[in-house]
PDB file of C-alpha atoms in Angstrom:
ATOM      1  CA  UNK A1422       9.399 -59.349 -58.856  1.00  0.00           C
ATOM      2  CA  UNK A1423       8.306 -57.738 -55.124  1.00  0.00           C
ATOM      3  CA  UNK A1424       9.427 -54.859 -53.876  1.00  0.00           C
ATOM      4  CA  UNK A1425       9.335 -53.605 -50.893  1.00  0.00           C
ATOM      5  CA  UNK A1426       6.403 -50.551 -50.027  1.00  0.00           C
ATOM      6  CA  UNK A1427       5.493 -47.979 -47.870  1.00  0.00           C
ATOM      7  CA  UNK A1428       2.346 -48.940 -45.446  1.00  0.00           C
ATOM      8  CA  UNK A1429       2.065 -48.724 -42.080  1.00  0.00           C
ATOM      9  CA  UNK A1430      -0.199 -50.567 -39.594  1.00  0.00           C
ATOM     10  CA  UNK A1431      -3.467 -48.708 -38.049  1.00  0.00           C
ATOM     11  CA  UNK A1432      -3.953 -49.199 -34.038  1.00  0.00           C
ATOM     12  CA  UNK A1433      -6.189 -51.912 -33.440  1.00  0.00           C
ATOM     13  CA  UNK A1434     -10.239 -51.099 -32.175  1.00  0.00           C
ATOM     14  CA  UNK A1435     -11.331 -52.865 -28.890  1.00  0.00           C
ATOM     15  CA  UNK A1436     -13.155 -55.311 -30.873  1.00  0.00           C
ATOM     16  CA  UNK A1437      -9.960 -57.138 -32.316  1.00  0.00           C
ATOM     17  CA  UNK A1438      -7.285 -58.533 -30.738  1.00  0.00           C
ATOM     18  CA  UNK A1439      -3.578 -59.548 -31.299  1.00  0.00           C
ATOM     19  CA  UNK A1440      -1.628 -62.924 -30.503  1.00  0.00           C
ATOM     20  CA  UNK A1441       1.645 -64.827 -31.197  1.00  0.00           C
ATOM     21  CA  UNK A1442       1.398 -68.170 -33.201  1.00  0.00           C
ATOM     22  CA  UNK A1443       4.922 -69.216 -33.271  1.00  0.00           C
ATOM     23  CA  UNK A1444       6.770 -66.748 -35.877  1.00  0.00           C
ATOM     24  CA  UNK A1445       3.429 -65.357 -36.950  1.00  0.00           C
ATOM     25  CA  UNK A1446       0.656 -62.544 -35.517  1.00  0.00           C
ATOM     26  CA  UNK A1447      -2.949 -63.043 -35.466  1.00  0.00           C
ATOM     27  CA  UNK A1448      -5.655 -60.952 -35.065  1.00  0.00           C
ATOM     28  CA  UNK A1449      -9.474 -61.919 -33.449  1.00  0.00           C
ATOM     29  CA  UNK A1450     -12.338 -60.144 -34.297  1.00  0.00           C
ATOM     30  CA  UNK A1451     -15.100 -60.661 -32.158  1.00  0.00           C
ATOM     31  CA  UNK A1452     -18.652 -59.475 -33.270  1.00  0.00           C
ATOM     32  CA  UNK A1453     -22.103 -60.202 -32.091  1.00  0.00           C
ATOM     33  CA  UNK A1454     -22.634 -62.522 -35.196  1.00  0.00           C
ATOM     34  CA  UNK A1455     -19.583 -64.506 -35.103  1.00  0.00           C
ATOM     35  CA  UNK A1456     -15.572 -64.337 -34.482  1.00  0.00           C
ATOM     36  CA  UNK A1457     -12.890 -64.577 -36.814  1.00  0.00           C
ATOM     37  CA  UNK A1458      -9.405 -65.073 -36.745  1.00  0.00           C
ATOM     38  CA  UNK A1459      -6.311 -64.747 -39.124  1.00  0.00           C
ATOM     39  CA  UNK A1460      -3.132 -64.527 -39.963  1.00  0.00           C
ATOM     40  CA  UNK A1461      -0.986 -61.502 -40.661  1.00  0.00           C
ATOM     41  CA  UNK A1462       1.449 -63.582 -42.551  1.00  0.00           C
ATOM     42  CA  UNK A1463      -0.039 -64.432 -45.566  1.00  0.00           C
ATOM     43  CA  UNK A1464      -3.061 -62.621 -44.740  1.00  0.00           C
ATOM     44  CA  UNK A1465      -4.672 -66.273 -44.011  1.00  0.00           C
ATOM     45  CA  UNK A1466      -7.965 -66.216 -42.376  1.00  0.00           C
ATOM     46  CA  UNK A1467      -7.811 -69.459 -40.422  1.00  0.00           C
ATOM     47  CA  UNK A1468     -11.233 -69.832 -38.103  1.00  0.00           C
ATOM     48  CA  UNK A1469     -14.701 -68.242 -38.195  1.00  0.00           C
ATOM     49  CA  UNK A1470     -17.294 -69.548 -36.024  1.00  0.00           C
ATOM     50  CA  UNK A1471     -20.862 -68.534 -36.507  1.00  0.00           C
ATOM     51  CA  UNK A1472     -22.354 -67.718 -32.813  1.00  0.00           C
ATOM     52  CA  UNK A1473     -23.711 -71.397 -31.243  1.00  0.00           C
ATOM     53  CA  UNK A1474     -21.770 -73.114 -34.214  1.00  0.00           C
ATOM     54  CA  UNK A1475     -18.514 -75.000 -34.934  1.00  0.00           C
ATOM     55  CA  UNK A1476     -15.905 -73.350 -36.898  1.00  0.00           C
ATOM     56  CA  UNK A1477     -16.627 -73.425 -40.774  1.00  0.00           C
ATOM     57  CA  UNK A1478     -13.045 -73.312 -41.060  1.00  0.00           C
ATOM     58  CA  UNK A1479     -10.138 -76.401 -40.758  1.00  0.00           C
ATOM     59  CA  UNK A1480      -6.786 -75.505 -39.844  1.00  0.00           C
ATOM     60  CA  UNK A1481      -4.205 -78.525 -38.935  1.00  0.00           C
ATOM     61  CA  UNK A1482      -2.467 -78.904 -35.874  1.00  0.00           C
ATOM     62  CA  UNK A1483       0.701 -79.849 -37.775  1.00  0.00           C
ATOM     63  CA  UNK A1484       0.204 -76.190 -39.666  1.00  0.00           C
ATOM     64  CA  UNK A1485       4.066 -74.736 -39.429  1.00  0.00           C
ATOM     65  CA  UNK A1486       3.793 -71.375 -37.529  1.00  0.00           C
ATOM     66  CA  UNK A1487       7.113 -69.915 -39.388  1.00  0.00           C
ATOM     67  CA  UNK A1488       8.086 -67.897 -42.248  1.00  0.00           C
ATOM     68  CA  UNK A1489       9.112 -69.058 -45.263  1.00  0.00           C
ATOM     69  CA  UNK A1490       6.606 -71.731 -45.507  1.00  0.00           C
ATOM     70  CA  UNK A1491       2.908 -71.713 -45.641  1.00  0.00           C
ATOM     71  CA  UNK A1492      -0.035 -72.224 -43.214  1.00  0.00           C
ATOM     72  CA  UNK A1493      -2.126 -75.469 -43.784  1.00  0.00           C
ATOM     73  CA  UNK A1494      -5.783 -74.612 -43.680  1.00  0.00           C
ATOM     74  CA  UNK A1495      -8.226 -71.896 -43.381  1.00  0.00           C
ATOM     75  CA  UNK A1496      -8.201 -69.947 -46.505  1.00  0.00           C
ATOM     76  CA  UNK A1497      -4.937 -69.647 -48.223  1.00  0.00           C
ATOM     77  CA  UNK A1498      -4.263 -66.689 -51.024  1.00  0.00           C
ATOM     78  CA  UNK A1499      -2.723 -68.730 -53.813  1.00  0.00           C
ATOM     79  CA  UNK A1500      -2.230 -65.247 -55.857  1.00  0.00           C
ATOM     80  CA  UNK A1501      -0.859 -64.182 -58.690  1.00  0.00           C
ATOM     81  CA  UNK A1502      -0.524 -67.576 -59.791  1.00  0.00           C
ATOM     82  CA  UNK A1503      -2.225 -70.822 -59.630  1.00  0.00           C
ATOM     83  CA  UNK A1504      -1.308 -74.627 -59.028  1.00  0.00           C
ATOM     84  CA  UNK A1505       1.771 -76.398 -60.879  1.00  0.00           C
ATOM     85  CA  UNK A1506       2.893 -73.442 -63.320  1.00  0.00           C
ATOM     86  CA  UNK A1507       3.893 -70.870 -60.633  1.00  0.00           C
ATOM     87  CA  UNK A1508       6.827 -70.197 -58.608  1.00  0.00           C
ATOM     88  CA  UNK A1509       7.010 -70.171 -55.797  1.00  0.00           C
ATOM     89  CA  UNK A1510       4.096 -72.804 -55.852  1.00  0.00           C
ATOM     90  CA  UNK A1511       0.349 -71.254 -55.579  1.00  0.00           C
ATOM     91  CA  UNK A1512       2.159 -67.541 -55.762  1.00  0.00           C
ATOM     92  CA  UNK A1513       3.523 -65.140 -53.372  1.00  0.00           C
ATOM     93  CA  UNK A1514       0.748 -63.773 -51.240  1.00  0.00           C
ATOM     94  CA  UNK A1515       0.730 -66.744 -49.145  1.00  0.00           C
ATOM     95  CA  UNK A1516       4.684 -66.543 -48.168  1.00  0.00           C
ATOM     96  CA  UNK A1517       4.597 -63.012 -46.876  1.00  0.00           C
ATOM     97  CA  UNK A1518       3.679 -60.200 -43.967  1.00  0.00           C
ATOM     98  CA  UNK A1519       0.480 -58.626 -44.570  1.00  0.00           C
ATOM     99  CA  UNK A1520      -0.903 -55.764 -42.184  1.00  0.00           C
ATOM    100  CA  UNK A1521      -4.034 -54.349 -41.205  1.00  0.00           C
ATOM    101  CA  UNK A1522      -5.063 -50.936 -42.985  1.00  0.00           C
ATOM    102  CA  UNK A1523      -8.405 -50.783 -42.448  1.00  0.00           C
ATOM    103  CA  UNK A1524     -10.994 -51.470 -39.874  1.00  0.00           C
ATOM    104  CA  UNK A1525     -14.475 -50.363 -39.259  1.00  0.00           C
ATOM    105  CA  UNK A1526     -17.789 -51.482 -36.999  1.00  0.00           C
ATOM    106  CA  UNK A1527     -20.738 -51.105 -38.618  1.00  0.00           C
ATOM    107  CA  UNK A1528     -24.453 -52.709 -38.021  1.00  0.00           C
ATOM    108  CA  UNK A1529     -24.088 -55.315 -40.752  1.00  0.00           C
ATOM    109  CA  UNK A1530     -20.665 -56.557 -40.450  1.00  0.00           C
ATOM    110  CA  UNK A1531     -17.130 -56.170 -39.306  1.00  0.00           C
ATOM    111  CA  UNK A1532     -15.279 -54.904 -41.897  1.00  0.00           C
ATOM    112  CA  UNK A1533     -11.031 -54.979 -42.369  1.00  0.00           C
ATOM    113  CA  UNK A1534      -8.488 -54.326 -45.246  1.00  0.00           C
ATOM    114  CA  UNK A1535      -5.507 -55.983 -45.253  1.00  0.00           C
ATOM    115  CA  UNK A1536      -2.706 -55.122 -47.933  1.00  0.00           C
ATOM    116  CA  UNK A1537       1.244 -57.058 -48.223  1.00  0.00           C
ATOM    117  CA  UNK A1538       4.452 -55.134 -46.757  1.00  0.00           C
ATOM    118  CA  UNK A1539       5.610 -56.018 -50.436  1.00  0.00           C
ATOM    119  CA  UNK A1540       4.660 -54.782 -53.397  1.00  0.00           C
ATOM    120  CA  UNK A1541       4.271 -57.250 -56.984  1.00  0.00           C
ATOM    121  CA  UNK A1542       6.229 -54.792 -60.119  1.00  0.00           C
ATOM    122  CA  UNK A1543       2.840 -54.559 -61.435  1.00  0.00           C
ATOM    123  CA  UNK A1544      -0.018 -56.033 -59.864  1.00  0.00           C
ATOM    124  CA  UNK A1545      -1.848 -54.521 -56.813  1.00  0.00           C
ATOM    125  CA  UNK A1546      -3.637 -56.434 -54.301  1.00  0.00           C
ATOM    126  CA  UNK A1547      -5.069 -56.175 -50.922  1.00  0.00           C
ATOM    127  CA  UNK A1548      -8.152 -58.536 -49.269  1.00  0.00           C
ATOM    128  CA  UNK A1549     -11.065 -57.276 -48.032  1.00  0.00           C
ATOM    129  CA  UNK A1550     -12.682 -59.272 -45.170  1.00  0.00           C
ATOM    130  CA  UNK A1551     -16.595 -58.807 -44.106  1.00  0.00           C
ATOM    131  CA  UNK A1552     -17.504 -60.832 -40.741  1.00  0.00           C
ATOM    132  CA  UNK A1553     -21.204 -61.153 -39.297  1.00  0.00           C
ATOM    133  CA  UNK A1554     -23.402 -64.022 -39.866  1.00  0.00           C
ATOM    134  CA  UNK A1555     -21.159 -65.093 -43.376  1.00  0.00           C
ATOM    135  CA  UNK A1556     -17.759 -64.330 -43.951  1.00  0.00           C
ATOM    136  CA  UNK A1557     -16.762 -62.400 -47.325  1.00  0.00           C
ATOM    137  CA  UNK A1558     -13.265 -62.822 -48.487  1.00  0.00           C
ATOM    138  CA  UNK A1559     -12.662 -60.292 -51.848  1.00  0.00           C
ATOM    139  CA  UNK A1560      -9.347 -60.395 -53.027  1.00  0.00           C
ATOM    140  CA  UNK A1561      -8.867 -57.411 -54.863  1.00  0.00           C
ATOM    141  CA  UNK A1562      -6.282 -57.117 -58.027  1.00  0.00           C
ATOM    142  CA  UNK A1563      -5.162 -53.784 -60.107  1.00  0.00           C
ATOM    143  CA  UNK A1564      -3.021 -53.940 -63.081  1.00  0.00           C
ATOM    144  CA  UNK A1565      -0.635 -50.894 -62.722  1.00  0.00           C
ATOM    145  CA  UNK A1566       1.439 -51.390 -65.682  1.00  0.00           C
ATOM    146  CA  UNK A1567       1.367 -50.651 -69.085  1.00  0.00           C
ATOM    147  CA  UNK A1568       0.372 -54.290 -70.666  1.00  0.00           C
ATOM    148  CA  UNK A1569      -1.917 -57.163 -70.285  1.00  0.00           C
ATOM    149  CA  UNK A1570      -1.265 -59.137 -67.233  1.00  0.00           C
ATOM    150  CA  UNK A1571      -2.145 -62.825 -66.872  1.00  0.00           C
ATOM    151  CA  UNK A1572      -3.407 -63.512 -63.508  1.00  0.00           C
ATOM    152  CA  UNK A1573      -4.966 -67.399 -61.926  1.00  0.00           C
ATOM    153  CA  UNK A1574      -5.509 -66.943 -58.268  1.00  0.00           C
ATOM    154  CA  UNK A1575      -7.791 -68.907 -55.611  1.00  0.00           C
ATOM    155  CA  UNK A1576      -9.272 -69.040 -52.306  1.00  0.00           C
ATOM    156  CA  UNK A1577      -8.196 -72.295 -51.010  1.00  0.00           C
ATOM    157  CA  UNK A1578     -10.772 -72.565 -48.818  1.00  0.00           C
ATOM    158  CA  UNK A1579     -10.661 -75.883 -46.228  1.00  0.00           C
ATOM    159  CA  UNK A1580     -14.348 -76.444 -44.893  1.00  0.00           C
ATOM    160  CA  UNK A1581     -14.386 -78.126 -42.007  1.00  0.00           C
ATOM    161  CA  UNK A1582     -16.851 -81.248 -42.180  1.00  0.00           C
ATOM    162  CA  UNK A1583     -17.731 -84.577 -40.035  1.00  0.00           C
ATOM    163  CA  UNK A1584     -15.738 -86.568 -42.714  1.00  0.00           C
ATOM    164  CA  UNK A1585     -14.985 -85.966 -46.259  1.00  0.00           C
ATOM    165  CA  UNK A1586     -16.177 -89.018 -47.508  1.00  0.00           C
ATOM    166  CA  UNK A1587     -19.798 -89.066 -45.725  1.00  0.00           C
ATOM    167  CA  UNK A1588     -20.831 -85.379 -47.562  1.00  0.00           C
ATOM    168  CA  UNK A1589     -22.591 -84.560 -50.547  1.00  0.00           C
ATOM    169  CA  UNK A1590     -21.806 -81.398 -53.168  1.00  0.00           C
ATOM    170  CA  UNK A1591     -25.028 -80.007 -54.508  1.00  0.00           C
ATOM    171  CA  UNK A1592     -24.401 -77.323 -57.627  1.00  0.00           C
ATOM    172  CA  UNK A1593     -22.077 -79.295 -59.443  1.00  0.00           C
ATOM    173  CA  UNK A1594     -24.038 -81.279 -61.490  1.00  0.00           C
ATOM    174  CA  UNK A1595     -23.951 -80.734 -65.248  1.00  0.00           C
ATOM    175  CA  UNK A1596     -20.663 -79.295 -64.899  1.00  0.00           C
ATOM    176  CA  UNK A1597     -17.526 -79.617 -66.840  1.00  0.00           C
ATOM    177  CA  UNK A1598     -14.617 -80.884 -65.163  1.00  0.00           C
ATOM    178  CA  UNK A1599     -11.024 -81.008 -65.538  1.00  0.00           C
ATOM    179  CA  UNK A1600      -9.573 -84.284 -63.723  1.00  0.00           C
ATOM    180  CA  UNK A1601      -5.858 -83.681 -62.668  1.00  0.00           C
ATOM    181  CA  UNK A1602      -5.796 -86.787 -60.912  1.00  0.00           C
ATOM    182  CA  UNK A1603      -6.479 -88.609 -64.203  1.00  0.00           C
ATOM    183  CA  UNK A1604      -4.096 -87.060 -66.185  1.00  0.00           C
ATOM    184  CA  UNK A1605      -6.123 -83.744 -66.822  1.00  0.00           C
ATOM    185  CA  UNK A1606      -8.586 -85.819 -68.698  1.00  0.00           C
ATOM    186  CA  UNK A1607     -12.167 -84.215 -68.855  1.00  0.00           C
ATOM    187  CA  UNK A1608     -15.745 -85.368 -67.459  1.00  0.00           C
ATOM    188  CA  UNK A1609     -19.197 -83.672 -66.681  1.00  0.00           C
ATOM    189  CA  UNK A1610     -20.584 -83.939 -63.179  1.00  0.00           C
ATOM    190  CA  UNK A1611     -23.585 -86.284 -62.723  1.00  0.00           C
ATOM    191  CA  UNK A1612     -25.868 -85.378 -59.865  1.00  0.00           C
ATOM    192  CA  UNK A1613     -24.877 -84.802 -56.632  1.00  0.00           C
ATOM    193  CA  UNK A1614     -21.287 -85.476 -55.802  1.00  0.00           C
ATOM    194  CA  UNK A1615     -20.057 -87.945 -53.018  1.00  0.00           C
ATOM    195  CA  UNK A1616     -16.321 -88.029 -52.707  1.00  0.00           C
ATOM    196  CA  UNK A1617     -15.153 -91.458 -51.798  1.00  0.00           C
ATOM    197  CA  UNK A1618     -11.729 -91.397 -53.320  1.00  0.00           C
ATOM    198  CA  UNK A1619      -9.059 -88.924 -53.530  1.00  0.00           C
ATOM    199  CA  UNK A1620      -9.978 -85.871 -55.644  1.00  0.00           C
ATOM    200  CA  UNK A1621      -8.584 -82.694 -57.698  1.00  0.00           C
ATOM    201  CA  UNK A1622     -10.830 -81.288 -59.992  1.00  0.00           C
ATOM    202  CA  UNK A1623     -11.217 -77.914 -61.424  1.00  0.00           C
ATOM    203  CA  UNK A1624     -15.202 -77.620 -62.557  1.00  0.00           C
ATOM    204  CA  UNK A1625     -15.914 -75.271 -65.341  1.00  0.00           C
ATOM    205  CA  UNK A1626     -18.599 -73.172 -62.582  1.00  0.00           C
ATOM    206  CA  UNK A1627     -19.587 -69.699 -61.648  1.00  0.00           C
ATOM    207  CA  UNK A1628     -22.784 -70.843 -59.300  1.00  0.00           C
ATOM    208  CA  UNK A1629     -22.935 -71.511 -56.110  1.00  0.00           C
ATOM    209  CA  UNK A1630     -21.844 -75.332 -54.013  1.00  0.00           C
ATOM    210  CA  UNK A1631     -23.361 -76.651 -50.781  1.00  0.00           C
ATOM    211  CA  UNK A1632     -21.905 -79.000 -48.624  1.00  0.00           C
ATOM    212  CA  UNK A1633     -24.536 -81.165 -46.779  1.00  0.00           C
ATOM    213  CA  UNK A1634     -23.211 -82.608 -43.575  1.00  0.00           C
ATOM    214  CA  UNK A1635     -25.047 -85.569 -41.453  1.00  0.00           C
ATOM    215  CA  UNK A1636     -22.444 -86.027 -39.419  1.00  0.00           C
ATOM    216  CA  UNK A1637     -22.157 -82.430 -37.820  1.00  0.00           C
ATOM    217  CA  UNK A1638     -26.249 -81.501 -39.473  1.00  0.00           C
ATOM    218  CA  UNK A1639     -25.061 -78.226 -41.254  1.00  0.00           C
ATOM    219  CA  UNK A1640     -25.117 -77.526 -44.354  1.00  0.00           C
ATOM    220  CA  UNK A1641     -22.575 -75.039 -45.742  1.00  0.00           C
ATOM    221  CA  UNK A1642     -22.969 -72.595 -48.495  1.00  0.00           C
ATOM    222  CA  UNK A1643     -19.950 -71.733 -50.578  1.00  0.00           C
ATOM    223  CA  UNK A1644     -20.636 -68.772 -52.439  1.00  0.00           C
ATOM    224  CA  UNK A1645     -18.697 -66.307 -54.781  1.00  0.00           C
ATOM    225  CA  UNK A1646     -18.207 -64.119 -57.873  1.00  0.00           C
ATOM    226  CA  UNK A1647     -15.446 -62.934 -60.882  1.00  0.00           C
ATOM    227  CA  UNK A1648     -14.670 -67.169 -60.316  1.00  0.00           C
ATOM    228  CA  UNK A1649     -15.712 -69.434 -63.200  1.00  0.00           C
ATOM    229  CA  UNK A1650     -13.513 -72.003 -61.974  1.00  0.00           C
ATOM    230  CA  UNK A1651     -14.348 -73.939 -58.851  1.00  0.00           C
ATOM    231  CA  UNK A1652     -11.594 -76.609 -57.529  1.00  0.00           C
ATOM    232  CA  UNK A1653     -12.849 -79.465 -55.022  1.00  0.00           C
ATOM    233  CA  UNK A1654     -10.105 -81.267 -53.098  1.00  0.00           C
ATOM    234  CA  UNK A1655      -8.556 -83.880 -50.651  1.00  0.00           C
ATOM    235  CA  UNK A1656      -5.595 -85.730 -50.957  1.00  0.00           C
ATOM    236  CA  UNK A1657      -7.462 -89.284 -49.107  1.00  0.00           C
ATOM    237  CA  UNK A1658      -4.652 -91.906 -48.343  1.00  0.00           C
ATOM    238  CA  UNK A1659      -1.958 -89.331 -49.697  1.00  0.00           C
ATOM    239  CA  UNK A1660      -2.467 -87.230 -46.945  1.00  0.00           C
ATOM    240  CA  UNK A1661      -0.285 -89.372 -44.701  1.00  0.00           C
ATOM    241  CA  UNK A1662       2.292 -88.223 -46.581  1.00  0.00           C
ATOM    242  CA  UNK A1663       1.799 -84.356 -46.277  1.00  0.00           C
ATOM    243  CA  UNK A1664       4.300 -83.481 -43.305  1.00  0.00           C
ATOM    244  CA  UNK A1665       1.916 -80.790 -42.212  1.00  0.00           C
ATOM    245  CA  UNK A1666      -1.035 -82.443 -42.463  1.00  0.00           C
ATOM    246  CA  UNK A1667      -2.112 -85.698 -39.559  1.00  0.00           C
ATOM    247  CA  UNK A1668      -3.941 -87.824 -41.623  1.00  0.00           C
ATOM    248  CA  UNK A1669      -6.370 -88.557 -38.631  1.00  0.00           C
ATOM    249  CA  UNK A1670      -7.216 -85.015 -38.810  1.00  0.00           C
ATOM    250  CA  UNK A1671      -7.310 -84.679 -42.532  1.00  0.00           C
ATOM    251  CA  UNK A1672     -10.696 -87.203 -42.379  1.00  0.00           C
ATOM    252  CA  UNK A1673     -11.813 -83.554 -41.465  1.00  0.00           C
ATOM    253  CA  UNK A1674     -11.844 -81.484 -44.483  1.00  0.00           C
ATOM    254  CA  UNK A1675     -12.701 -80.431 -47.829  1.00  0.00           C
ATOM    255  CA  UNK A1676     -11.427 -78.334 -50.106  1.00  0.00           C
ATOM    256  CA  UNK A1677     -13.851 -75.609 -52.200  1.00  0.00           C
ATOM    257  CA  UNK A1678     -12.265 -73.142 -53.586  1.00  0.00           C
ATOM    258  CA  UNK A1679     -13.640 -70.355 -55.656  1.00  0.00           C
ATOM    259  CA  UNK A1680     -10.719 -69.624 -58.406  1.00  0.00           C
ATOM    260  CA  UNK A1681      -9.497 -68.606 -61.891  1.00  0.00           C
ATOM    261  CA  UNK A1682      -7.739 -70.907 -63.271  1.00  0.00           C
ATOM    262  CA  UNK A1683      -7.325 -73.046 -66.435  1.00  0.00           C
ATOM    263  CA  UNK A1684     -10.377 -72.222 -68.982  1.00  0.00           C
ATOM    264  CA  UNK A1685     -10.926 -68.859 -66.362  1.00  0.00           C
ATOM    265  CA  UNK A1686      -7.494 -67.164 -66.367  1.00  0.00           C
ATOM    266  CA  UNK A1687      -7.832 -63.430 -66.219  1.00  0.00           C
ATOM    267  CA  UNK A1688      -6.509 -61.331 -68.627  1.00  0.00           C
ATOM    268  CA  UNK A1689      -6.216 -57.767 -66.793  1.00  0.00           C
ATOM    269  CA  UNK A1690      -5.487 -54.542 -68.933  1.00  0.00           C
ATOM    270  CA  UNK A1691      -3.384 -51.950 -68.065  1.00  0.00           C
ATOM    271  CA  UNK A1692      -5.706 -50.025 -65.615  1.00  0.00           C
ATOM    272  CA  UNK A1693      -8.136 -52.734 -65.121  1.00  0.00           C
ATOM    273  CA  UNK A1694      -9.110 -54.532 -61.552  1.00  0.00           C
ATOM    274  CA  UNK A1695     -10.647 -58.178 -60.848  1.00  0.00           C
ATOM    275  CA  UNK A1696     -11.960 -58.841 -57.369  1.00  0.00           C
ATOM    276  CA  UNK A1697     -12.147 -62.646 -56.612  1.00  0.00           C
ATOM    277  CA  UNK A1698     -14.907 -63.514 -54.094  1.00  0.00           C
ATOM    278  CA  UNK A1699     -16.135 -66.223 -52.089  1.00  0.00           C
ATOM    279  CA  UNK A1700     -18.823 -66.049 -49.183  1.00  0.00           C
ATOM    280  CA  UNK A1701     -19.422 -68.956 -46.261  1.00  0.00           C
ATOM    281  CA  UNK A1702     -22.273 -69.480 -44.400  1.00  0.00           C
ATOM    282  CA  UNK A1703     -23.921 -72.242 -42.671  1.00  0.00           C
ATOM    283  CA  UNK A1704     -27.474 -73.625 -41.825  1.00  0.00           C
ATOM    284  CA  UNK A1705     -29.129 -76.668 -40.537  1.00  0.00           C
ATOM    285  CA  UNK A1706     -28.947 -79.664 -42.713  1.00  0.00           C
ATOM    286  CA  UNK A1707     -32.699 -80.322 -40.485  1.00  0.00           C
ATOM    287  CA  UNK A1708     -34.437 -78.049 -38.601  1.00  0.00           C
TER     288      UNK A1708
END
C-alpha cells in the first residue's frame, strides 16, 4: 500500500530549469560537463548528453506524456518490484509524482534528490542523481518496518546506439544467464555478445558492460553496484507491436539495466538500506 506524505518542493537554482511535457514536469540541469533532463513523474531521467556528444539516453517519440501510464525510455524506476510478478507491472515508482528535495553545485558534479509525493507502508525510497562527465543514478531503499522485506528493483536503462543489432557487449562473457525468451531456460555467455535477434536475459553479473558502437564510434560504459543481476533487452520485430514504441525508432536502442532480480532479490531487515546503482559514461570507440 502508498500513502500519501508530507514533502514539499525546494525553489529551483539558476542552473535547472522547469518545462511542461504534456501532463508531466521536467526539469534541465545544465552543467559545464553535460545536461540532463527528467521527469518529475516517475522521477524518470530521460536525456543526458555529455558536452560535444549525442545523448546516451533513448526516449521514444510515441512516449505517452500522461499519468497513469509510464514513460518509454530513458531510465525507468521499476521499484519495489520487478518484471512479471508485480502489480502494477515493474512497481509503483514509475506511475507516480516525484519532487525535487535536494539540489546542490559543487566542482565535481551536479548533485539532486528526488523523493515520491507517496509514501510505500514500509519501504523508503528516494533517487539520488550525480551529473558531470557520467551520470550516477542511486536508488536508495530503507526498510522501516518491523520484518524482512523482499525487494527486486531495476534501472531500465535504454542506451541509445546506431542500431541494436550492429553493437557488441563486452563483460558478459562467462556469465550465467537466465533466457526468458526461451522459456527461462539457462545458458553461459560465450565471448562477446552481438544481438541479432530479439533478447531478454537476466545475466547472473555484478561487473561492469560496454557497449561498442561503429555506427555512432562511442563506446559506452555501463557501470554499477548492490546489482548482481544485469538484464539486456530489445523486443526486435515485436516492437511493432508496442503502441508506444515506432519500430523505426526502436532500431535505436538497447536495454542494460543494472537490477536485482531473480537469483539477486534483496532481502532487507527491519532497519536495513540497499542503494541500487548504475553509472554511464561514454568514450571513443577510436581515437
Amino acid at each position: 500500500m502508498i500513502f500519501p506524505t508530507e514533502i514539499h518542493a525546494m525553489q529551483l537554482p539558476e542552473w535547472i530549469t522547469s518545462e511542461r511535457w504534456g501532463e508531466h514536469t521536467l526539469l534541465r540541469v545544465n552543467t559545464t560537463w553535460s545536461t540532463f533532463c527528467i521527469s518529475l513523474y516517475g522521477a524518470h531521467a530521460l536525456s543526458y548528453v555529455p558536452c560535444g556528444q549525442k545523448d546516451l539516453l533513448w526516449w521514444s517519440t510515441r512516449a505517452f506524456a500522461q499519468k497513469g501510464k509510464p514513460i518509454r525510455g530513458g531510465v525507468p524506476l521499476c521499484w519495489p518490484g520487478f518484471a512479471e510478478n508485480t502489480e502494477p507491472f515493474h512497481g509503483t515508482a514509475r506511475l507516480q509524482d516525484w519532487i525535487l528535495v535536494e539540489a546542490e553545485m559543487t566542482e565535481d558534479y551536479a548533485r539532486l534528490l528526488l523523493e515520491p509525493t507517496l509514501k510505500h507502508e514500509v519501504l523508503q525510497v528516494s533517487l539520488e542523481v550525480l551529473v558531470s562527465d557520467r551520470l550516477v543514478l542511486r536508488l536508495h531503499s530503507q526498510n522501516l518496518g518491523s520484518e524482512v522485506m523482499e525487494l527486486t528493483q531495476a534501472l531500465h536503462t535504454y542506451l541509445q546506439v546506431s542500431a541494436w543489432n550492429d553493437i557488441a557487449l563486452t563483460g558478459l562473457d562467462g556469465c550465467l544467464f537466465v533466457d526468458k525468451l526461451n522459456a527461462g531456460s539457462e545458458g553461459v555467455q560465450a565471448g562477446v555478445l552481438h544481438p541479432q535477434e530479439g533478447i531478454d536475459r537476466i545475466y547472473v553479473h555484478s561487473g561492469a558492460v560496454k557497449v561498442l558502437d561503429p555506427g555512432l564510434n562511442r563506446v559506452i560504459w555501463v557501470r554499477k553496484a548492490a546489482s548482481g543481476s544485469t538484464v539486456v533487452w530489445h523486443p526486435a520485430e515485436k516492437a511493432a507491436t508496442i503502441a508506444d514504441m515506432d519500430s523505426a525508432e526502436a532500431e535505436h536502442f538497447i536495454c542494460v539495466e543494472a537490477a536485482n532480480t531473480h537469483k539477486d532479490k534483496v532481502s532487507l531487515l527491519p532497519g536495513d538500506s540497499w542503494s541500487l546503482e548504475t553509472v554511464l559514461s561514454a568514450e571513443p570507440l577510436h581515437v
